Short mmCIF file of C-alpha atoms and ligand atoms in Angstrom, two decimals:
data_model
loop_
_atom_site.label_atom_id
_atom_site.label_comp_id
_atom_site.label_asym_id
_atom_site.label_seq_id
_atom_site.Cartn_x
_atom_site.Cartn_y
_atom_site.Cartn_z
CA MET C 1 -22.34 20.42 8.89
CA LYS C 2 -22.21 20.09 5.07
CA ASN C 3 -20.08 22.84 3.57
CA GLU C 4 -20.43 24.26 0.08
CA ARG C 5 -17.90 22.80 -2.42
CA CYS C 6 -16.15 26.07 -3.28
CA GLN C 7 -14.20 24.12 -5.91
CA ASP C 8 -17.26 24.04 -8.16
CA ARG C 9 -17.75 27.80 -7.90
CA LEU C 10 -14.15 29.02 -8.07
CA TYR C 11 -12.35 26.85 -10.60
CA HIS C 12 -12.98 25.88 -14.19
CA ASP C 13 -12.24 22.39 -15.43
CA LEU C 14 -10.91 23.55 -18.77
CA LEU C 15 -8.16 20.96 -18.99
CA LEU C 16 -9.89 17.82 -17.69
CA SER C 17 -11.27 15.30 -20.16
CA GLU C 18 -14.91 14.17 -20.08
CA GLU C 19 -13.60 10.82 -18.87
CA THR C 20 -11.84 12.28 -15.81
CA LEU C 21 -14.81 14.51 -15.01
CA GLN C 22 -17.07 11.46 -15.09
CA VAL C 23 -14.77 9.50 -12.76
CA ARG C 24 -14.59 12.49 -10.40
CA LYS C 25 -18.38 12.75 -10.31
CA GLU C 26 -18.74 9.04 -9.52
CA ILE C 27 -16.10 9.04 -6.80
CA ARG C 28 -17.48 12.22 -5.27
CA GLU C 29 -20.91 10.64 -4.97
CA PHE C 30 -19.44 7.41 -3.62
CA ALA C 31 -17.30 9.28 -1.07
CA GLU C 32 -20.17 11.49 0.10
CA GLU C 33 -22.36 8.46 0.62
CA ASN C 34 -19.84 5.96 1.98
CA VAL C 35 -16.74 7.74 3.32
CA ALA C 36 -18.14 10.96 4.81
CA PRO C 37 -20.44 9.29 7.39
CA LEU C 38 -17.55 7.17 8.76
CA ALA C 39 -14.70 9.64 8.33
CA HIS C 40 -14.85 11.33 11.72
CA ASP C 41 -14.77 8.02 13.56
CA ILE C 42 -11.97 6.68 11.34
CA GLY C 43 -9.93 9.84 11.98
CA GLN C 44 -10.28 9.72 15.77
CA ARG C 45 -10.23 6.03 16.70
CA SER C 46 -6.95 4.69 18.06
CA GLU C 47 -5.17 2.11 15.93
CA SER C 48 -5.91 -1.59 16.31
CA LYS C 49 -6.24 -4.43 13.84
CA GLU C 50 -10.02 -4.24 14.30
CA SER C 51 -10.10 -0.51 13.47
CA PHE C 52 -9.23 -1.16 9.80
CA PRO C 53 -12.34 -0.01 7.89
CA ARG C 54 -12.89 -3.41 6.29
CA ALA C 55 -16.51 -2.94 5.18
CA LEU C 56 -15.69 0.39 3.52
CA PHE C 57 -12.60 -1.11 1.88
CA LYS C 58 -14.76 -3.89 0.45
CA ALA C 59 -17.34 -1.35 -0.72
CA MET C 60 -14.57 0.54 -2.53
CA GLY C 61 -13.66 -2.70 -4.30
CA SER C 62 -17.26 -3.51 -5.23
CA PHE C 63 -17.74 0.02 -6.57
CA GLY C 64 -14.75 -0.43 -8.90
CA LEU C 65 -12.46 2.14 -7.27
CA PHE C 66 -9.45 -0.17 -7.39
CA ARG C 67 -9.99 -0.84 -11.11
CA ILE C 68 -9.42 2.78 -12.13
CA PRO C 69 -5.63 2.62 -12.78
CA PHE C 70 -5.70 -0.64 -14.76
CA GLY C 71 -6.24 -1.61 -18.39
CA ARG C 72 -9.13 -3.85 -19.44
CA GLU C 73 -6.80 -6.79 -20.11
CA MET C 74 -5.87 -6.63 -16.40
CA GLY C 75 -9.49 -6.51 -15.23
CA GLY C 76 -9.32 -2.74 -14.92
CA ARG C 77 -11.53 0.01 -16.21
CA GLY C 78 -9.54 0.59 -19.39
CA LEU C 79 -9.51 4.38 -19.19
CA LYS C 80 -7.61 6.53 -21.67
CA ARG C 81 -6.02 8.65 -18.89
CA PRO C 82 -5.90 6.16 -15.97
CA ILE C 83 -3.36 7.91 -13.72
CA THR C 84 -5.12 11.27 -14.03
CA ALA C 85 -8.39 9.57 -13.04
CA THR C 86 -6.72 7.66 -10.18
CA VAL C 87 -5.17 10.70 -8.52
CA THR C 88 -8.39 12.65 -9.02
CA ALA C 89 -10.09 9.81 -7.09
CA VAL C 90 -7.44 10.20 -4.35
CA GLU C 91 -8.31 13.91 -4.03
CA GLU C 92 -12.00 13.08 -3.68
CA LEU C 93 -11.32 10.47 -0.98
CA ALA C 94 -8.93 12.76 0.93
CA TYR C 95 -11.57 15.49 0.94
CA HIS C 96 -13.39 13.32 3.49
CA SER C 97 -10.65 11.14 4.97
CA ASN C 98 -6.92 11.20 4.38
CA SER C 99 -6.65 7.76 6.00
CA ILE C 100 -8.85 6.28 3.30
CA ALA C 101 -6.93 8.13 0.57
CA ALA C 102 -3.67 6.73 1.96
CA ILE C 103 -5.02 3.17 2.13
CA TYR C 104 -6.14 3.56 -1.49
CA ASP C 105 -2.78 5.00 -2.59
CA VAL C 106 -0.79 2.11 -1.09
CA HIS C 107 -3.18 -0.73 -2.01
CA CYS C 108 -4.03 0.34 -5.50
CA ILE C 109 -1.24 2.59 -6.76
CA LEU C 110 1.86 1.12 -5.05
CA ALA C 111 1.04 -2.58 -4.53
CA GLY C 112 -1.35 -2.73 -7.51
CA SER C 113 1.09 -1.19 -9.99
CA ALA C 114 3.74 -3.67 -8.89
CA LEU C 115 1.36 -6.54 -9.74
CA ASN C 116 0.92 -4.98 -13.15
CA ILE C 117 4.52 -5.91 -13.98
CA ALA C 118 4.56 -9.31 -12.20
CA ILE C 119 4.78 -12.48 -14.31
CA PRO C 120 1.30 -13.61 -15.52
CA ALA C 121 0.91 -16.50 -13.03
CA VAL C 122 1.53 -14.20 -10.04
CA ARG C 123 -0.59 -11.43 -11.48
CA GLU C 124 -3.50 -13.80 -12.11
CA ARG C 125 -3.39 -15.04 -8.53
CA TYR C 126 -3.30 -11.67 -6.77
CA LEU C 127 -4.59 -8.94 -9.08
CA GLU C 128 -8.29 -9.79 -9.42
CA PRO C 129 -8.80 -10.25 -5.64
CA LEU C 130 -6.95 -6.94 -5.14
CA LEU C 131 -9.22 -5.16 -7.62
CA ALA C 132 -12.32 -6.65 -5.99
CA GLY C 133 -11.17 -5.57 -2.50
CA ASP C 134 -11.04 -9.19 -1.32
CA ILE C 135 -7.37 -8.96 -0.36
CA VAL C 136 -5.23 -6.08 0.91
CA GLY C 137 -1.84 -5.10 -0.53
CA ALA C 138 1.17 -3.45 1.11
CA PHE C 139 4.43 -2.01 -0.16
CA ALA C 140 7.61 -2.07 1.95
CA THR C 141 10.82 -0.18 1.38
CA THR C 142 11.37 1.53 4.77
CA GLU C 143 13.60 -0.02 7.45
CA PRO C 144 14.74 1.27 10.84
CA GLU C 145 18.04 2.45 9.28
CA ALA C 146 16.90 3.18 5.71
CA SER C 147 14.12 5.11 4.06
CA SER C 148 15.03 8.41 2.46
CA ASP C 149 18.23 6.61 1.45
CA LEU C 150 17.20 3.49 -0.47
CA SER C 151 20.68 2.61 -1.73
CA PRO C 152 21.89 -1.03 -1.62
CA GLN C 153 24.35 0.05 1.09
CA ALA C 154 21.49 1.25 3.32
CA ILE C 155 18.96 -1.59 2.84
CA ARG C 156 19.54 -4.48 5.27
CA THR C 157 16.65 -6.81 4.36
CA ALA C 158 18.42 -9.43 2.27
CA ALA C 159 17.23 -12.13 -0.16
CA LYS C 160 19.65 -15.02 -0.61
CA VAL C 161 19.47 -17.66 -3.35
CA ASP C 162 17.93 -20.83 -1.91
CA GLY C 163 17.22 -23.76 -4.28
CA ASN C 164 14.67 -22.61 -6.85
CA GLY C 165 13.94 -19.39 -5.01
CA TYR C 166 15.15 -16.98 -2.35
CA THR C 167 15.14 -16.74 1.42
CA ILE C 168 14.35 -13.30 2.84
CA SER C 169 15.41 -12.05 6.27
CA GLY C 170 15.06 -8.56 7.69
CA LEU C 171 12.69 -5.98 9.09
CA LYS C 172 10.51 -3.38 7.37
CA ARG C 173 9.11 -0.44 9.38
CA PHE C 174 5.98 1.77 9.22
CA ILE C 175 4.35 -0.43 6.57
CA THR C 176 0.86 0.79 5.67
CA ASN C 177 -1.83 -1.94 5.80
CA ALA C 178 0.69 -4.41 7.35
CA PRO C 179 -1.63 -5.59 10.16
CA VAL C 180 -4.30 -6.60 7.62
CA ALA C 181 -2.28 -7.22 4.45
CA ASP C 182 -2.47 -10.44 2.42
CA PHE C 183 0.68 -9.74 0.43
CA VAL C 184 3.51 -7.24 0.48
CA ILE C 185 5.88 -5.97 -2.18
CA VAL C 186 9.30 -5.90 -0.48
CA LEU C 187 12.52 -4.18 -1.52
CA CYS C 188 15.47 -6.46 -0.69
CA ARG C 189 19.21 -6.48 -1.15
CA THR C 190 20.37 -9.22 -3.54
CA ASP C 191 24.19 -9.15 -3.51
CA ALA C 192 25.23 -5.63 -4.55
CA ALA C 193 21.89 -4.66 -6.09
CA LEU C 194 18.26 -4.39 -4.99
CA THR C 195 15.35 -6.61 -6.05
CA THR C 196 11.63 -6.34 -5.37
CA PHE C 197 9.72 -9.48 -4.31
CA LEU C 198 6.08 -10.27 -3.68
CA VAL C 199 5.75 -12.03 -0.33
CA ASP C 200 2.51 -13.71 0.70
CA MET C 201 1.83 -12.67 4.30
CA ALA C 202 0.74 -16.24 5.10
CA SER C 203 4.29 -17.52 4.34
CA PRO C 204 6.09 -19.21 7.25
CA GLY C 205 8.55 -16.76 8.85
CA VAL C 206 6.45 -13.60 8.30
CA SER C 207 5.21 -11.84 11.43
CA VAL C 208 3.71 -8.41 12.08
CA SER C 209 4.09 -6.25 15.21
CA PRO C 210 1.04 -4.53 16.74
CA PRO C 211 -0.07 -1.36 14.89
CA ASP C 212 1.88 1.86 15.58
CA LEU C 213 0.03 4.60 17.53
CA LYS C 214 0.20 7.82 15.50
CA LEU C 215 -0.49 11.58 15.55
CA GLY C 216 -2.90 11.34 12.63
CA ASN C 217 -4.09 9.20 9.72
CA ARG C 218 -5.26 6.76 12.36
CA GLY C 219 -7.34 4.73 9.93
CA GLN C 220 -4.15 4.01 7.98
CA LEU C 221 -2.63 1.21 10.03
CA THR C 222 1.16 0.88 10.00
CA ALA C 223 3.38 -1.76 11.63
CA ASP C 224 6.75 -3.49 11.46
CA ILE C 225 6.93 -6.63 9.30
CA HIS C 226 9.55 -9.21 10.30
CA PHE C 227 10.94 -11.64 7.72
CA ASP C 228 12.67 -14.55 9.39
CA GLY C 229 14.04 -16.89 6.71
CA VAL C 230 10.97 -16.52 4.46
CA HIS C 231 11.16 -18.66 1.32
CA VAL C 232 9.81 -17.10 -1.89
CA PRO C 233 9.82 -18.63 -5.37
CA ALA C 234 11.92 -16.87 -8.05
CA ALA C 235 8.64 -16.25 -9.91
CA HIS C 236 7.79 -13.70 -7.18
CA ILE C 237 10.49 -11.29 -8.36
CA ILE C 238 8.80 -8.11 -9.56
CA GLY C 239 10.39 -6.30 -12.49
CA GLY C 240 13.59 -8.36 -12.79
CA LEU C 241 16.56 -9.37 -10.65
CA GLY C 242 18.62 -6.34 -9.61
CA LYS C 243 15.97 -3.90 -10.88
CA GLY C 244 14.36 -3.29 -7.48
CA LEU C 245 15.37 0.33 -7.05
CA ASN C 246 13.93 1.29 -10.45
CA VAL C 247 10.71 -0.61 -9.67
CA ALA C 248 10.36 0.98 -6.23
CA LEU C 249 11.10 4.47 -7.50
CA MET C 250 8.63 4.11 -10.37
CA MET C 251 5.85 2.99 -7.99
CA LEU C 252 6.77 5.72 -5.52
CA THR C 253 6.60 8.31 -8.30
CA TYR C 254 3.00 7.31 -9.07
CA GLY C 255 2.33 7.13 -5.33
CA ARG C 256 3.65 10.59 -4.53
CA VAL C 257 1.54 12.20 -7.24
CA GLY C 258 -1.32 10.54 -5.34
CA ILE C 259 -0.01 12.02 -2.07
CA ALA C 260 0.03 15.44 -3.77
CA ALA C 261 -3.61 14.93 -4.73
CA SER C 262 -4.44 13.95 -1.16
CA GLY C 263 -2.88 17.25 -0.01
CA VAL C 264 -5.22 19.14 -2.35
CA GLY C 265 -8.23 17.13 -1.11
CA MET C 266 -7.44 18.07 2.49
CA ALA C 267 -6.70 21.69 1.56
CA GLN C 268 -10.03 22.00 -0.25
CA ALA C 269 -11.88 20.49 2.72
CA VAL C 270 -10.35 22.98 5.20
CA PHE C 271 -10.93 25.82 2.73
CA ASP C 272 -14.62 24.97 2.43
CA GLU C 273 -15.05 24.64 6.19
CA SER C 274 -13.23 27.97 6.71
CA VAL C 275 -15.26 29.87 4.08
CA ALA C 276 -18.52 28.62 5.61
CA ARG C 277 -17.38 29.73 9.06
CA LEU C 278 -16.08 33.13 7.89
CA LEU C 279 -19.46 33.87 6.31
CA GLU C 280 -21.42 32.84 9.38
CA ARG C 281 -19.43 33.75 12.52
CA LYS C 282 -19.76 37.32 13.83
CA ALA C 283 -17.25 39.39 15.81
CA PHE C 284 -17.32 43.14 16.45
CA GLY C 285 -20.71 43.38 14.74
CA LYS C 286 -19.75 41.89 11.38
CA VAL C 287 -19.10 38.50 9.91
CA LEU C 288 -15.44 37.42 9.95
CA ALA C 289 -15.38 37.44 6.12
CA GLN C 290 -15.63 41.24 6.29
CA PHE C 291 -12.17 41.46 7.86
CA GLN C 292 -9.65 42.10 5.13
CA HIS C 293 -7.07 39.89 6.82
CA TRP C 294 -9.20 36.80 6.14
CA GLN C 295 -10.29 37.99 2.68
CA PHE C 296 -6.65 38.22 1.60
CA ARG C 297 -5.64 35.02 3.36
CA MET C 298 -8.44 33.05 1.66
CA ALA C 299 -7.63 34.68 -1.69
CA GLU C 300 -4.07 33.42 -1.28
CA TYR C 301 -5.26 29.93 -0.42
CA ALA C 302 -7.73 29.81 -3.33
CA THR C 303 -4.82 30.67 -5.64
CA ARG C 304 -2.51 28.10 -4.07
CA ILE C 305 -5.20 25.38 -4.33
CA GLU C 306 -5.68 26.17 -8.02
CA CYS C 307 -1.90 26.00 -8.63
CA ALA C 308 -1.56 22.80 -6.58
CA ARG C 309 -4.36 20.97 -8.38
CA ASN C 310 -2.98 21.94 -11.78
CA LEU C 311 0.49 20.79 -10.73
CA TYR C 312 -0.53 17.29 -9.65
CA LEU C 313 -2.76 16.92 -12.71
CA LYS C 314 0.14 17.92 -14.94
CA ALA C 315 2.43 15.33 -13.32
CA ALA C 316 -0.29 12.66 -13.71
CA SER C 317 -0.88 13.68 -17.29
CA ARG C 318 2.79 13.20 -18.11
CA ILE C 319 2.62 9.66 -16.66
CA ASP C 320 -0.46 8.98 -18.82
CA ASP C 321 1.58 10.20 -21.79
CA GLY C 322 4.13 7.45 -21.08
CA GLU C 323 6.69 9.33 -18.98
CA THR C 324 7.89 7.13 -16.09
CA SER C 325 9.84 9.91 -14.40
CA PRO C 326 7.69 13.04 -14.70
CA GLU C 327 10.15 15.43 -13.13
CA PRO C 328 10.23 18.12 -12.02
CA GLU C 329 6.39 18.20 -11.86
CA ALA C 330 5.97 15.10 -9.62
CA ALA C 331 8.43 16.44 -7.06
CA MET C 332 7.00 19.97 -7.31
CA ALA C 333 3.47 18.63 -6.85
CA LYS C 334 4.39 16.48 -3.84
CA PHE C 335 6.03 19.28 -1.88
CA PHE C 336 3.76 22.15 -3.00
CA CYS C 337 0.45 20.35 -2.39
CA THR C 338 1.41 18.82 0.95
CA GLU C 339 2.93 22.04 2.31
CA LEU C 340 -0.31 23.77 1.30
CA ALA C 341 -2.37 21.18 3.23
CA CYS C 342 -0.31 21.75 6.39
CA ASP C 343 -0.44 25.55 6.08
CA ILE C 344 -4.17 25.77 5.46
CA ALA C 345 -4.95 23.28 8.24
CA ARG C 346 -3.11 25.52 10.72
CA ASP C 347 -4.99 28.59 9.48
CA GLY C 348 -8.28 26.68 9.35
CA ILE C 349 -8.04 26.11 13.08
CA GLN C 350 -7.34 29.84 13.52
CA VAL C 351 -10.50 30.72 11.55
CA LEU C 352 -12.58 28.44 13.74
CA GLY C 353 -11.00 29.80 16.93
CA GLY C 354 -11.54 27.55 19.95
CA TYR C 355 -13.90 25.35 17.93
CA GLY C 356 -11.01 24.57 15.59
CA PHE C 357 -9.17 22.99 18.50
CA MET C 358 -12.10 20.62 19.17
CA HIS C 359 -12.87 17.45 17.37
CA ARG C 360 -16.19 17.15 19.12
CA LEU C 361 -18.06 19.72 21.20
CA ALA C 362 -19.57 17.97 24.21
CA ASN C 363 -22.46 20.45 24.47
CA ASP C 364 -24.17 19.55 21.20
CA GLY C 365 -21.92 16.87 19.66
CA SER C 366 -20.89 19.04 16.70
CA THR C 367 -17.65 17.99 14.98
CA PHE C 368 -14.96 19.91 13.08
CA ARG C 369 -12.54 18.75 10.36
CA ALA C 370 -9.69 21.26 10.80
CA GLU C 371 -8.22 19.56 13.87
CA GLU C 372 -8.14 16.17 12.16
CA ILE C 373 -6.61 17.57 8.97
CA TYR C 374 -4.02 19.46 11.05
CA ARG C 375 -2.92 16.06 12.40
CA ASP C 376 -3.36 14.09 9.16
CA SER C 377 -1.63 16.52 6.81
CA LYS C 378 1.76 16.49 8.54
CA ILE C 379 2.74 13.01 7.42
CA THR C 380 2.16 13.91 3.77
CA GLU C 381 5.24 16.19 4.00
CA ILE C 382 7.27 13.16 5.11
CA TYR C 383 6.18 9.88 3.52
CA GLU C 384 6.77 8.68 -0.03
CA GLY C 385 9.86 10.89 -0.10
CA ALA C 386 10.26 13.70 2.43
CA ASN C 387 9.73 17.16 0.93
CA GLU C 388 13.46 17.91 1.23
CA ILE C 389 14.07 14.96 -1.12
CA GLN C 390 11.54 16.47 -3.55
CA LYS C 391 13.41 19.79 -3.48
CA TRP C 392 16.65 17.91 -4.11
CA LEU C 393 15.05 16.29 -7.19
CA ILE C 394 13.90 19.69 -8.45
CA ALA C 395 17.34 21.18 -7.82
CA ARG C 396 18.83 18.36 -9.91
CA THR C 397 16.69 19.38 -12.86
CA ILE C 398 17.80 22.99 -12.39
CA PHE C 399 21.54 22.57 -11.80
CA GLY C 400 22.20 19.00 -13.04
CA ARG C 401 23.33 15.90 -11.16
CA GLN C 402 27.00 16.81 -11.50
CA VAL C 403 26.40 19.85 -9.28
CA VAL C 404 23.62 18.63 -6.95
CA GLY C 405 24.68 14.98 -6.59
C1 LIG K 1 1.92 6.85 8.49
C2 LIG K 1 3.11 6.33 7.74
C3 LIG K 1 2.91 5.44 6.69
C4 LIG K 1 4.01 4.92 6.02
N1 LIG K 1 3.80 3.96 5.05
C5 LIG K 1 4.88 3.35 4.50
C6 LIG K 1 4.70 2.24 3.62
O1 LIG K 1 3.57 1.80 3.32
N2 LIG K 1 5.81 1.66 3.10
C7 LIG K 1 7.08 2.08 3.38
O2 LIG K 1 8.03 1.51 2.88
N3 LIG K 1 7.27 3.15 4.22
C8 LIG K 1 6.22 3.77 4.78
N4 LIG K 1 6.40 4.82 5.64
C9 LIG K 1 7.75 5.32 5.88
C10 LIG K 1 8.01 6.69 5.27
O3 LIG K 1 8.03 6.60 3.85
C11 LIG K 1 9.30 7.24 5.86
O4 LIG K 1 9.03 7.56 7.20
C12 LIG K 1 9.82 8.44 5.11
O5 LIG K 1 10.28 8.06 3.84
C13 LIG K 1 10.97 9.12 5.84
O6 LIG K 1 11.92 8.18 6.21
P1 LIG K 1 12.43 8.11 7.73
O7 LIG K 1 11.24 8.15 8.61
O8 LIG K 1 13.36 6.96 7.87
O9 LIG K 1 13.23 9.44 7.90
P2 LIG K 1 14.73 9.74 7.47
O10 LIG K 1 15.07 9.07 6.21
O11 LIG K 1 15.58 9.50 8.68
O12 LIG K 1 14.61 11.28 7.21
C14 LIG K 1 14.32 12.19 8.28
C15 LIG K 1 14.38 13.60 7.75
O13 LIG K 1 15.71 13.84 7.30
C16 LIG K 1 15.66 14.80 6.29
N5 LIG K 1 16.41 14.32 5.09
C17 LIG K 1 16.60 13.04 4.69
N6 LIG K 1 17.32 13.02 3.56
C18 LIG K 1 17.58 14.30 3.24
C19 LIG K 1 18.27 14.95 2.17
N7 LIG K 1 18.84 14.25 1.17
N8 LIG K 1 18.33 16.31 2.17
C20 LIG K 1 17.75 17.03 3.16
N9 LIG K 1 17.08 16.48 4.19
C21 LIG K 1 16.99 15.14 4.23
C22 LIG K 1 14.19 15.06 5.93
O14 LIG K 1 13.76 16.24 6.55
C23 LIG K 1 13.49 13.87 6.55
O15 LIG K 1 12.15 14.17 6.92
C24 LIG K 1 5.32 5.35 6.35
C25 LIG K 1 5.52 6.26 7.40
C26 LIG K 1 4.44 6.72 8.10
C27 LIG K 1 4.69 7.61 9.29
#
């Protein structure tokens, strides 16, 4: 069933530039044509290396989706407001599939932005294939004992000086794209500080566990990556020796504005499905939309979606204006938009009743999004900085570090 895009009817794009509107139009058409027909299957299929949507990923590269965040000199699209356009693209992808939005966020925003600050020789080798969708990027900070806490005391993966380079040993957990990645950006301990390295996945000593089996986002493959004495040249340091935490946090800031946008994409999708159902389904002789409970509930959600979209766009806009730490908006956007996605997914199932609990009705094969988004949205409250961490960041801007810590 194709639902009406209530977004076009309810909200006014007063603040978006012509450039962003054009990108949104292009991505929307691309996603409707290429993502929507595959999305249900991607969202339901259990994880395996073969389940990675390779053809779609390549199509995204050929269409130029991965070029949106980058300047012309890097082979990118050379937009005036690249981050605003990028996260708008994430919303459009998440409207159909949060797995695809997450793959895009990690490949293009996290791994891609790291390449942007690599030395020219490394950038030239990896960036163009990344933009074309010929190789897949990954970004690894999480470990079994460290994730929310990325301090040098918590990180165990270590890089030790070895001749003209470094030898890396350790284990990274839950790494998106790991089973299919060609390179990974890895946060390592170097003495008392942290440093970020690019590691080619074909390097001797790198191995990947089988994909994790997850509640949702099943098209987004995650796995452990093991580094067993992996030699990397010093040229593969990203952003400078000892600067790893700053590099990782900067990438994760861009990334979590993308996660906020993915929350809005999912929220809008459930909203549209719910509105269509409320207008069509009858109970007690009237359509469900005539019950004031659902009128008020949908009025609340329409308002929250409007606030959420404006919040992530404001955070992105500050990055486009040159701010590398757009707080408190980035943290506000991450927690507000993702909480909204989880809340509306739960209510979306309620609107659909028993049908909301189905992903496919055996009788006629009809499918429903709410169930998938209920499963997919939960992780957005956790990854790229759990929402409690976002509230901590906001509290810091209210009370100051000396009080909050
Ligand atoms: C599908 C998926 C994809 C992922 N992709 C990647 C990836 O590509 N790269 C990567 O590096 N990692 C990735 N991760 C890891 C993800 O970023 C972490 O799971 C997340 O940061 C939380 O870390 P943790 O799981 O270790 O939980 P913990 O750090 O143990 O936190 C657990 C909970 O403790 C609470 N908490 C923690 N700190 C505080 C605090 N200061 N105040 C209050 N409460 C707190 C929060 O409620 C939090 O949810 C992925 C995870 C999943 C599930």
